[in-house]
Short mmCIF file of C-alpha atoms in Angstrom, two decimals:
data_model
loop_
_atom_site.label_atom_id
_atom_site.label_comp_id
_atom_site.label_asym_id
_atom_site.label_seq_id
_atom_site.Cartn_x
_atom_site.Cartn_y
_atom_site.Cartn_z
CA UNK A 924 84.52 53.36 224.88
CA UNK A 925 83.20 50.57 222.83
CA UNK A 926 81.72 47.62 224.53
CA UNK A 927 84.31 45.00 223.60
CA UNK A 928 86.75 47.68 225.03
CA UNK A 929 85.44 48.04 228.25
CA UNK A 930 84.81 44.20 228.92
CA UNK A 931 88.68 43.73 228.51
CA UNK A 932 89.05 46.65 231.16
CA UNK A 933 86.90 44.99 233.26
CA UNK A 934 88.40 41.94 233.12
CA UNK A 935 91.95 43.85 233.50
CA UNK A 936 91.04 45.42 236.47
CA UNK A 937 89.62 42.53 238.00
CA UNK A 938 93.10 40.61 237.63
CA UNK A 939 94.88 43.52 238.73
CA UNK A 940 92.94 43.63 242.10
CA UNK A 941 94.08 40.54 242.90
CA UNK A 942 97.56 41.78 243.53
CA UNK A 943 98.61 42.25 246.88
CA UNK A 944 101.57 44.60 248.28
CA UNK A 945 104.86 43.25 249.37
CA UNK A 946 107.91 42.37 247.62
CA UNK A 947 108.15 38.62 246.42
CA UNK A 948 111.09 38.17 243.20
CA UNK A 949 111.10 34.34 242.07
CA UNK A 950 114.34 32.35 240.99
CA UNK A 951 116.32 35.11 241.99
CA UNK A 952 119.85 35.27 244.32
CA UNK A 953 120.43 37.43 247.56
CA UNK A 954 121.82 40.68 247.09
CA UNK A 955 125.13 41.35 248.18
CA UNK A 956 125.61 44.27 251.04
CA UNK A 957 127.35 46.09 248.97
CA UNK A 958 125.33 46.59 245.88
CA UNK A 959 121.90 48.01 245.50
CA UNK A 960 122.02 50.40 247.86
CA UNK A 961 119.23 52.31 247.21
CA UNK A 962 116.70 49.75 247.82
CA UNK A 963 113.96 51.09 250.47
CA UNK A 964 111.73 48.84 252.48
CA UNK A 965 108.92 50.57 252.88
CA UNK A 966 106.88 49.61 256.53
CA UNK A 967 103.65 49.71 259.04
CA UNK A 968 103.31 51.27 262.29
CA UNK A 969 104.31 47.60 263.59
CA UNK A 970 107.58 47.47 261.40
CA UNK A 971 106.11 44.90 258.79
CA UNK A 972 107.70 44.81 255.04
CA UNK A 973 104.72 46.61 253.25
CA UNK A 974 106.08 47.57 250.04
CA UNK A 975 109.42 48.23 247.97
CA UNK A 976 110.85 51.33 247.06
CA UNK A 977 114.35 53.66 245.93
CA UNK A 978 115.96 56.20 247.06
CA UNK A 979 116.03 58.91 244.71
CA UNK A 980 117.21 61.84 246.64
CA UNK A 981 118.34 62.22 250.12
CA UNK A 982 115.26 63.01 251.00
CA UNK A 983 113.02 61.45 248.48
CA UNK A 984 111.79 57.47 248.15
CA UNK A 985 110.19 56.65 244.92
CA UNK A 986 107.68 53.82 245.08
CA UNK A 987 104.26 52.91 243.59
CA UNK A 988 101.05 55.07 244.21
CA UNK A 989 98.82 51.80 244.72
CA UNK A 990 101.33 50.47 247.92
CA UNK A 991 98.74 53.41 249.57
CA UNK A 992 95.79 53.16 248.81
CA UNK A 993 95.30 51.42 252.32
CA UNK A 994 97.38 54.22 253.46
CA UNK A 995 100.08 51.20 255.71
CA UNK A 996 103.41 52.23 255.16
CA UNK A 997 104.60 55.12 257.56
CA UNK A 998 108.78 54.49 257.88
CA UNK A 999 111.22 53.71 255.24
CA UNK A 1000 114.17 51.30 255.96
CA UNK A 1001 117.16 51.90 253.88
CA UNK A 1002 120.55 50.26 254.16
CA UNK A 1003 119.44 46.63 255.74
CA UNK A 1004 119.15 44.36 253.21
CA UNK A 1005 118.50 42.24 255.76
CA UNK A 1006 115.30 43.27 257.67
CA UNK A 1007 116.09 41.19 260.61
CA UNK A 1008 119.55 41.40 261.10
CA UNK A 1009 120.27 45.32 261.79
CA UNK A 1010 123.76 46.51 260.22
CA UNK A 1011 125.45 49.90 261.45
CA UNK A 1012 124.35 51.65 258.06
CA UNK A 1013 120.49 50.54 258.79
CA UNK A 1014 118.14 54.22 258.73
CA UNK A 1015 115.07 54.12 259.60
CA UNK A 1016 113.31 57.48 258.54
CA UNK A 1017 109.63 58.29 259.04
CA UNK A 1018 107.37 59.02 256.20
CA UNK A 1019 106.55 63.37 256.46
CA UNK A 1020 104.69 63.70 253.47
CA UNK A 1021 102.92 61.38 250.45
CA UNK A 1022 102.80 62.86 246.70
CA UNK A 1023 100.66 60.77 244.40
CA UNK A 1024 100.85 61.29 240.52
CA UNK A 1025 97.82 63.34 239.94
CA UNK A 1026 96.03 61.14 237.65
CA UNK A 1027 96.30 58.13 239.74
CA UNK A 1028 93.24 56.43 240.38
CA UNK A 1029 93.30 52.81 240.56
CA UNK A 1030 96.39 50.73 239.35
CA UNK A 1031 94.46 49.46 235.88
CA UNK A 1032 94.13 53.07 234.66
CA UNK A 1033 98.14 53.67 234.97
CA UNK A 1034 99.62 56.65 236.53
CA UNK A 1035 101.06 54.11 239.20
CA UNK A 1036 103.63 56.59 240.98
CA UNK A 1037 104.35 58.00 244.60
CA UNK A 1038 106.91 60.02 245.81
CA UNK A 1039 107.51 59.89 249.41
CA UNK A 1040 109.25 62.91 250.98
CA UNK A 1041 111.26 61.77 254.18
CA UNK A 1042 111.03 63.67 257.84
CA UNK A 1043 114.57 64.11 257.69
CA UNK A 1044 117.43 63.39 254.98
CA UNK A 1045 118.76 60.47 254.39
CA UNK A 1046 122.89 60.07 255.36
CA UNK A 1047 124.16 59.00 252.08
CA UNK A 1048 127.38 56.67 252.26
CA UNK A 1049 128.59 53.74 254.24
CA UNK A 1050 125.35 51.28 253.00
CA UNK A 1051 123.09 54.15 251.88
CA UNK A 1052 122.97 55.95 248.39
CA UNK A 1053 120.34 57.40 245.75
CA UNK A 1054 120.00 55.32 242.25
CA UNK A 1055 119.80 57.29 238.73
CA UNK A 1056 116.38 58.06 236.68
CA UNK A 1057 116.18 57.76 233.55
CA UNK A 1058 116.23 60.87 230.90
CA UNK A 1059 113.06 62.28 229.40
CA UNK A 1060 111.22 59.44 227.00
CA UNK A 1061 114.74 57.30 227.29
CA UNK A 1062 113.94 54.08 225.13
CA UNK A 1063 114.85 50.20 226.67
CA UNK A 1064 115.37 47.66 224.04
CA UNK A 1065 113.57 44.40 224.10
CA UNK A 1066 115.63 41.53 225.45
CA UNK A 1067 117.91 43.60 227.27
CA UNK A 1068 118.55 41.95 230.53
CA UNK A 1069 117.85 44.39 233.24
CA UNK A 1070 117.07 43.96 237.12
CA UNK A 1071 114.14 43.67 240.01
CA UNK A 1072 114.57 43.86 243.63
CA UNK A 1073 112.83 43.21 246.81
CA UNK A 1074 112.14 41.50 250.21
CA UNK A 1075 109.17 38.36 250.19
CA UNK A 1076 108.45 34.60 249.20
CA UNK A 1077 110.26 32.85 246.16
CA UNK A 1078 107.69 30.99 244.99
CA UNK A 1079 103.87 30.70 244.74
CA UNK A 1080 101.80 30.64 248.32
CA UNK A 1081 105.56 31.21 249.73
CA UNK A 1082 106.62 33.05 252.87
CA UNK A 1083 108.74 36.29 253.11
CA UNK A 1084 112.61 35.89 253.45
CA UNK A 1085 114.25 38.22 255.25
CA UNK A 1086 116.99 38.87 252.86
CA UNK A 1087 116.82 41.52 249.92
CA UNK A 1088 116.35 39.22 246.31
CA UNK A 1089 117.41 40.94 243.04
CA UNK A 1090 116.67 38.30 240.07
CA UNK A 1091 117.67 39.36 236.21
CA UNK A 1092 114.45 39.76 233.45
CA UNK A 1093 114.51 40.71 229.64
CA UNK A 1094 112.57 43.77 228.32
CA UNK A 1095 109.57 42.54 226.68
CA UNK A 1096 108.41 44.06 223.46
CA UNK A 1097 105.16 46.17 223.88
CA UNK A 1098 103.56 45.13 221.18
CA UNK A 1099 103.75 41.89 222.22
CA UNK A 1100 102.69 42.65 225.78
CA UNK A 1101 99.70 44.61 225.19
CA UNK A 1102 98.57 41.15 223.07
CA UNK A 1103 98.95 38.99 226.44
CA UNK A 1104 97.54 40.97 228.31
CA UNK A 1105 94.65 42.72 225.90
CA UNK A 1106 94.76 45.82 227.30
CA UNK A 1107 97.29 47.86 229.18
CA UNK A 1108 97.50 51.33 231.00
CA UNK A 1109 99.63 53.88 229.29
CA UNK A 1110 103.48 54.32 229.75
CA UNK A 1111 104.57 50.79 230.68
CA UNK A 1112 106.81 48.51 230.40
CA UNK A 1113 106.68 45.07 230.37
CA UNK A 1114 109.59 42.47 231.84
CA UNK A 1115 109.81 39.07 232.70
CA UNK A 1116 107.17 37.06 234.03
CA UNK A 1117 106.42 35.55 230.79
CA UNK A 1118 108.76 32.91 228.16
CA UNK A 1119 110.79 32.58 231.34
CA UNK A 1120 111.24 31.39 234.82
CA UNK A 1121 111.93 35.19 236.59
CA UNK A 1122 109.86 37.81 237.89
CA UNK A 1123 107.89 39.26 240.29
CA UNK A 1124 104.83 37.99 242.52
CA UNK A 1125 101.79 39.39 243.48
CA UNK A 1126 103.60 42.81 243.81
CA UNK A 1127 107.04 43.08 244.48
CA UNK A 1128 105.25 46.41 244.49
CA UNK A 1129 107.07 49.85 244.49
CA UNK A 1130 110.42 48.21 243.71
CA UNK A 1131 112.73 49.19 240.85
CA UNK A 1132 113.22 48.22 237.70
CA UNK A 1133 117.04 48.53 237.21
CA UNK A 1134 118.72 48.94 233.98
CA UNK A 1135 122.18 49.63 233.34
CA UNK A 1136 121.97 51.40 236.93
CA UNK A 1137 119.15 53.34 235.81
CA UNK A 1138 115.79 53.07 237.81
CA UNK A 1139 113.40 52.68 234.11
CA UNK A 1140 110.25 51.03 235.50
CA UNK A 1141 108.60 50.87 239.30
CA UNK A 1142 106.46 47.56 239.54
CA UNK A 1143 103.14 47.79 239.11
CA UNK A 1144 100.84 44.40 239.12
CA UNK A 1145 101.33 40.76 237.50
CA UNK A 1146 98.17 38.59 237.32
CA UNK A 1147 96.69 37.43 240.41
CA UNK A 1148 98.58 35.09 242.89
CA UNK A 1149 100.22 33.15 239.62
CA UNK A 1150 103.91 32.80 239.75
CA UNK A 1151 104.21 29.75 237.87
CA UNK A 1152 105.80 32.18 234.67
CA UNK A 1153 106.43 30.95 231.18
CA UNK A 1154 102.90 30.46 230.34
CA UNK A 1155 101.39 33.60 232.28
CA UNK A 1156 100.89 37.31 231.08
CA UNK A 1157 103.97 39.81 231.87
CA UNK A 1158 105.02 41.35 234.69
CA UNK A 1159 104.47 45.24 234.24
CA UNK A 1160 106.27 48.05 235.71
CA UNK A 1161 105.15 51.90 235.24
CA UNK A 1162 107.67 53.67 232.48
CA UNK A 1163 109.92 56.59 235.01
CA UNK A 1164 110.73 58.09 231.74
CA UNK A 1165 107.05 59.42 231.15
CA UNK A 1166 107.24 60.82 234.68
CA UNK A 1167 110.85 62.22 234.93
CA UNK A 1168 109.67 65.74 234.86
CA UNK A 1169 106.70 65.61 237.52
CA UNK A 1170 109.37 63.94 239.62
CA UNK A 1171 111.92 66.59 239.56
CA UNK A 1172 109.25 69.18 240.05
CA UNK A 1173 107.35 67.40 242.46
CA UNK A 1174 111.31 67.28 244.73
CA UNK A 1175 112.05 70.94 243.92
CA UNK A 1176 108.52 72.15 245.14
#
């Protein structure tokens, strides 16, 4: 790697370590009970929000591989959107086993994936059900209006809300992306967060990216604590597509 190259990594991974875990969406709206069902809220031995995450199986949670590298979460909480109210459809499931993509090895190299295989299987129905993934190398569109989801503060230095947030962001060209940022892992893609009000901050990590009611991205990092958006770098999510087949391997095995 040529010197200029690895400066810009350095300086990548130095704003990417400034994320933190949790699940903050900005300018969004609550989610209704009814929809997003397969939102996980992934959680400490204390029952604190950690990290977001999707059900993509009865008995797997898809999430991102960097929500453990201070190995927190051990429970997954599916079916309360609201973590302090407890519905009838609320499961809380611990946390058996923890598959990180192989190649993972810090969230500025890419690779940003974790599948989570449950202690016992989820009851789908009534509040609780798995979301689609994507086909191999399926292709979003820039500007297409797609989804992210999660539990945390609306707004810069904010405080968690209680309530699940789902706030709509357009596809951002890669091209253009990779320019903003001046270096990027491999297989991303880039949404919201910049030209626009709506996004993610500092993490909103492990959470879905929701097209069409297709899980295409799992958020990755932003830049630092910055949520004031329109003049900041995108928001970038690891590409599911890239990974669909060490996903479906990684279940069956």
């Amino acid at each position: 790697m040529q010197g200029q190259q690895m400066i810009t990594m350095f300086l990548l991974l130095s704003c990417l370590q400034q994320t933190v875990t949790g699940s903050i969406i900005v300018n969004g709206n609550r989610v209704p009970d009814g929809e997003m069902q397969y939102m996980a809220s992934l959680q400490d031995i204390s029952g604190h929000h950690v990290c977001g995450g999707f059900l993509v199986s009865d008995n797997f949670v898809l999430t991102a591989a960097h929500c453990f590298d201070r190995n927190l979460p051990v429970r997954v909480v599916l079916g309360d959107h609201n973590l302090k109210e407890s519905n009838n459809n609320g499961q809380t499931i611990e946390i058996d086993k923890k598959f990180k993509h192989p190649s993972y090895k810090n969230v500025g190299f890419g690779d940003d994936l974790m599948l989570l295989k449950l202690k016992k299987r989820a009851v789908l129905g009534n509040g609780v059900e798995v979301i689609q993934l994507p086909t191999v190398n399926m292709k979003v569109k820039a500007d297409d209006l797609c989804q992210v989801a999660g539990w945390g503060a609306t707004h810069t230095g904010g405080r968690t809300v209680d309530g699940l947030m789902v706030v709509k962001v357009p596809i951002i060209n890669i091209t253009t992306c990779t320019e903003k940022w001046g270096m990027l892992p491999h297989n991303v893609i880039c949404a919201g967060g910049y030209t626009t009000n709506r996004g993610f901050c500092q993490g909103d990590s492990g959470g879905p990216l929701v097209c069409k009611n297709t899980a295409v991205g799992v958020v990755s990092f932003n830049r630092r604590f910055n949520c004031n958006y329109k003049d900041e770098v995108p928001n970038v999510f690891v590409d599911i597509s890239k990974y669909v087949v060490w996903i479906l391997e990684t279940m069956s095995n």
